[in-house]
Amino acid sequence: MTINAHPELPDFDYVRPATLMEASQFLAQHAGEARPLCGGTDIFVRMRDGLWHDRYLVDVKKLDGTANLACDAAGLTIGAGVSMNRVIAEAAVRQNYPLLAEACCSVASHQLRTRATIVGNLCNASPAGDTIGACLVLGGRLRVHGTDGFREIPLEGFFTGPGKNTLRPGDIVTAIHFAPLPAHSAGTYIKLGRNTWSDLSIVGLTAFGYPDETAASGYRFKIAMASVAPTPLLAHKAQDFLAENPPNLQSFDQAARLASAACSPIDDVRSSARYRKLMVYQLTKKALQQTWEKLTR
Amino acid sequence: MTPNQPATSVPHPIGDSVTRVDAKEKVIGAALFSDDLQFGPGLLYARIKRSPHPHALIKRIDTSKAQALPGVKAVVTGESFPGMTGLYLQDRHIFCRDRVRYVGDPVAGVAAVSEAIAEQAVELIEVEYEPLQGVFDPEFGATSEAPVLHPDLGKYKVQNFIFPKPGTNISNHFRIRKGDVDAAWSQCAAIVEHSYRIPHIQHVPIEPHVAVAKVDENGKVTLWGTSQSPFAQRNLIAIALGISQSDVEVIAPYVGGGFGCKAGVSMEALAVAVASKTKGKPVKLRLTREEEFYTAFVRQGMVAHFKMGCDAQGRLLAMQNRFYWDGGAYTEYGVNITRASGYSSSGPYDVPNVKTDSFCVYTNHPVGGPMRGFGMPEMHTGLEQCIDELALAIEMDPVQFRRINCVQGGDTLVTGMTMHPTGLSECLDKAAKAIDWGRKVAPSAPNKRRGKGIAAMWKAPAMSPNASSSAKVALNEDGTVTVSVGGQDIGQGSFTIAAQMAAAALGVPIDWVRVATPLDTNYSPYEWQTVASRLTWSMGNAVAAAARDARQQILELVAKAWNEKIEDLDIVDGNVISYKSEETISLKNIAIYGLPLPNDQGWIGGPVLGRGNFMPTYVTGLNAETGQGPRAVVHYTTGVQAVEVEVDLDTGKVQVLRGVGAFDVGKAINPEMVKAQMEGGFVQGMSTALFESLQLKEGVLQNPSFVDYRIATTSDVPMDIQSIIVEVPQDDGPWGARGVGEHSMVPTVAAIANAIYDAIGIRVGAPPYSAEKVYLAMVDAGLVKEMEG
């Protein structure tokens, strides 16, 4: 069927378990036909479009701790049920993790962000996910509850392909945690869409930097790229180059070239691969320069 | 009082920005749209089986499994519906019978007790196809190598001003031969030649198409739906089913945006056809947004070749145009877009020698139909860039070049028609002044370039020559007035205009006037269609005539009662007054009950019901070989837009910083609504310039949703849009008015393209001017360096 138009949602059962363990067990028992539900902003669209056919949606929003947003000396923990608008509205986040708030602000529209969650955005594992870059460069760690109980996994390495991650049946990401950020750090997210609001990114570029005496250059930078590879990508060679070379326009330019060389975009309806590669170069330069301005302000 | 008085002595509320009559209802959410209507538990739901192939023969359809599904009430195919339909050229069946011609072409329909069951049943219908070679380019389609998509073209019924070429894919060939183009080239000091490809775009109204149809035991059809053309739908459905127009009733509630896609007949016929097999039970069909993109009317694509030349003083001497319109699978409506672009093919300029060939070509693309501008935005996009190029070629300022050449009253137009008075020069001067033409402004950042662009336009209502209107004005017990019209308000404000005109012509306060809604072809007076920016002008003439008729009846009554002359009486603010006796009487209580004779000797008068109609009687045919004739159209609305843009050298993003529009509307009946049309058209034009395109690959749409069909949102639109009203009265318009609904999106793409050129010195080519397209053009031109290594 070429015209993939379904007028309504297919039938499914809404499941709201009382405990995390109950939820994990249910998901494990119904592997392949059950899915954890956070904000639903992607799930319902995909089900309506006929792409997903889950029989059960398991709501994790009110389970232990998933509704919590905590920012203290131990760092920042954002529960799976916390909406992006709540993240943006939290003064402690804007104060201590402004990059995360900035990334959330670029997602869809205000209306959708009242439902959309960061954990949902991560588990969705879209190469275009707008908050993924920030979570990667800030060193996010996922708290995962499975049938064996809790474990913690680093976000880097979590993504294995478009829409694919390392979670196993029964796993529920209950929260993402960030350690306190290095002193005097700064970051920038630049999203290039076709128009100003609520588009998927052609390229999303996240840069983050902070002073670090262990780096030869005195600074360490992290660079994450969206929509330019099968998974969200960290530009390792560019990061390493900047740890070795003094931060200036020249080295930012070189780092941008390395970032561009590291990505493997495709031609699609949103953009050509050629334009994406060129934009990774342009936006990496810009994001590094803006981050540097913030660091030296 | 005549409706043609000069602009200085117009009665209130003509020229007043009164509040829209539908404002409150819509703002509080009380207004009913088609999908809001309730039909009770007997309502059935339809879904449609559609072709997955752009071009194929239907070998076999097996509906048995679908028919056996519990909950399914009817399954229909083209077998039951041999009749053809189409506005200007009857080239469509309701359901495909032997051949499918685009992805989405309807093959069968199902009615079931729920949408979900209907959807399941559609999946169970088996269709065997034999795929055929497709036509995906209009220029190729017009050649003899292309497969012929409509072998029966020669047998189709067609209006006498459309010229199909049977045995080819050309469903209309419109020619202009004015002067001697070939001889003129040698006298030109400069000649430019350019080709432009305009992509398909869509109307994207916020409300998708909905139709609910019921056919009763006697075969009488009732249709509720999203319609800008209830009477055209009544007529075309009656013709397709072979029944009387009087046995079809179309009821049209408020419409959530039309822009042309709800004109004529499209999916409504499917609902009626399905309902004919479920007698007595209403059947509802609503398109999903994806179906809307695949199967509702699209704006035709176009390949245009322009050649034009001028002398050293900047006088345009010759134009030669070849337009290949990508009409899509059926061109019942598109054939007239081809014609309209032909008879306006000089653009708003006085050109002595013009040769135009405008072809409507069948392709295996979605069905082309009317869209705001009806061919004019597409044509002006290339034409107005060439005008700029020509001005630059002789080193003349583009505004000055347009000033020299722009059309004036008395000019002999491209069809031989004599131009009526027009304010195009005034629009040009005012728009140029408002955009500070000639003053360079520094860009906002070192990595940006700034530019200004201007473009002029004209457009005539494109319609059947005798497209007509009628109206009724009835007075109620308390003197209030009910105006009945058959022309739909699709958001542009025509109901408010009707109320203003009735109030003005009758002499009552605006808040005494109500407009009878929803439109219902059984009770509303006839109107051709809400298209062609024609309602203010055509329906307005009918409303004014009806109100004057009612006024005359009231004055005759009072003159008789008072034993005075009608000439001494007037109606002012809802009271009949005598300038002679200084008597006065309110319309309250006399418009229905009449007036008593003295001494209880009986009564005179009775319910007042005014009627009025309007039909242009003066549009003539054009010679098939030359396109020449005394009067091709009723009139032209002209105007100019100017913009200032900034181009980001790092990304190619074009930002429109401000926009100006100046249009000659003859007389602004409601200036704020006129400005709203100017702003809305500018925004839609800007959106098509920067973002919009239906991406078709071998006939398959790649972006059938708002995820990848982007339109401008508020954040893309400049804060500064200035709208300037110019008023040179129209001799056949009510109080001098002519239409402006479409015109404001006609020159926008060209103005923005000219501004981009001014900023970066590059003609980017085919719209939309996306960041990617502009950036890669800058790289290819060497303006920005591609990253090395």
mmCIF file with all atom_site columns, C-alpha atoms in Angstrom, chain B residues 76 154 194 232 281 324 365 391 456 568 614 646 685 691 695 721 785:
data_model
loop_
_atom_site.group_PDB
_atom_site.id
_atom_site.type_symbol
_atom_site.label_atom_id
_atom_site.label_alt_id
_atom_site.label_comp_id
_atom_site.label_asym_id
_atom_site.label_entity_id
_atom_site.label_seq_id
_atom_site.pdbx_PDB_ins_code
_atom_site.Cartn_x
_atom_site.Cartn_y
_atom_site.Cartn_z
_atom_site.occupancy
_atom_site.B_iso_or_equiv
_atom_site.pdbx_formal_charge
_atom_site.auth_seq_id
_atom_site.auth_comp_id
_atom_site.auth_asym_id
_atom_site.auth_atom_id
_atom_site.pdbx_PDB_model_num
ATOM 1  C CA . VAL B 1 76  ? -18.554 -0.164 -5.141  1.00 0.00 ? 76  VAL B CA 1
ATOM 2  C CA . GLY B 1 154 ? -11.302 13.227 -28.671 1.00 0.00 ? 154 GLY B CA 1
ATOM 3  C CA . HIS B 1 194 ? 15.352  31.792 -19.320 1.00 0.00 ? 194 HIS B CA 1
ATOM 4  C CA . ALA B 1 232 ? -20.889 23.600 -9.110  1.00 0.00 ? 232 ALA B CA 1
ATOM 5  C CA . LYS B 1 281 ? -28.166 5.812  5.113   1.00 0.00 ? 281 LYS B CA 1
ATOM 6  C CA . TYR B 1 324 ? 4.135   23.320 -20.387 1.00 0.00 ? 324 TYR B CA 1
ATOM 7  C CA . HIS B 1 365 ? 1.136   13.067 -11.388 1.00 0.00 ? 365 HIS B CA 1
ATOM 8  C CA . ALA B 1 391 ? 16.355  45.840 -16.944 1.00 0.00 ? 391 ALA B CA 1
ATOM 9  C CA . ALA B 1 456 ? 4.535   43.375 -10.387 1.00 0.00 ? 456 ALA B CA 1
ATOM 10 C CA . ASP B 1 568 ? -38.452 62.574 -2.156  1.00 0.00 ? 568 ASP B CA 1
ATOM 11 C CA . PHE B 1 614 ? -25.396 39.550 -12.001 1.00 0.00 ? 614 PHE B CA 1
ATOM 12 C CA . GLU B 1 646 ? 19.036  38.479 4.099   1.00 0.00 ? 646 GLU B CA 1
ATOM 13 C CA . GLY B 1 685 ? 3.637   33.257 -1.313  1.00 0.00 ? 685 GLY B CA 1
ATOM 14 C CA . PHE B 1 691 ? 9.705   25.868 1.705   1.00 0.00 ? 691 PHE B CA 1
ATOM 15 C CA . GLN B 1 695 ? 8.539   15.909 -4.029  1.00 0.00 ? 695 GLN B CA 1
ATOM 16 C CA . ILE B 1 721 ? 4.444   43.477 6.410   1.00 0.00 ? 721 ILE B CA 1
ATOM 17 C CA . LYS B 1 785 ? 34.212  28.022 -0.571  1.00 0.00 ? 785 LYS B CA 1
#
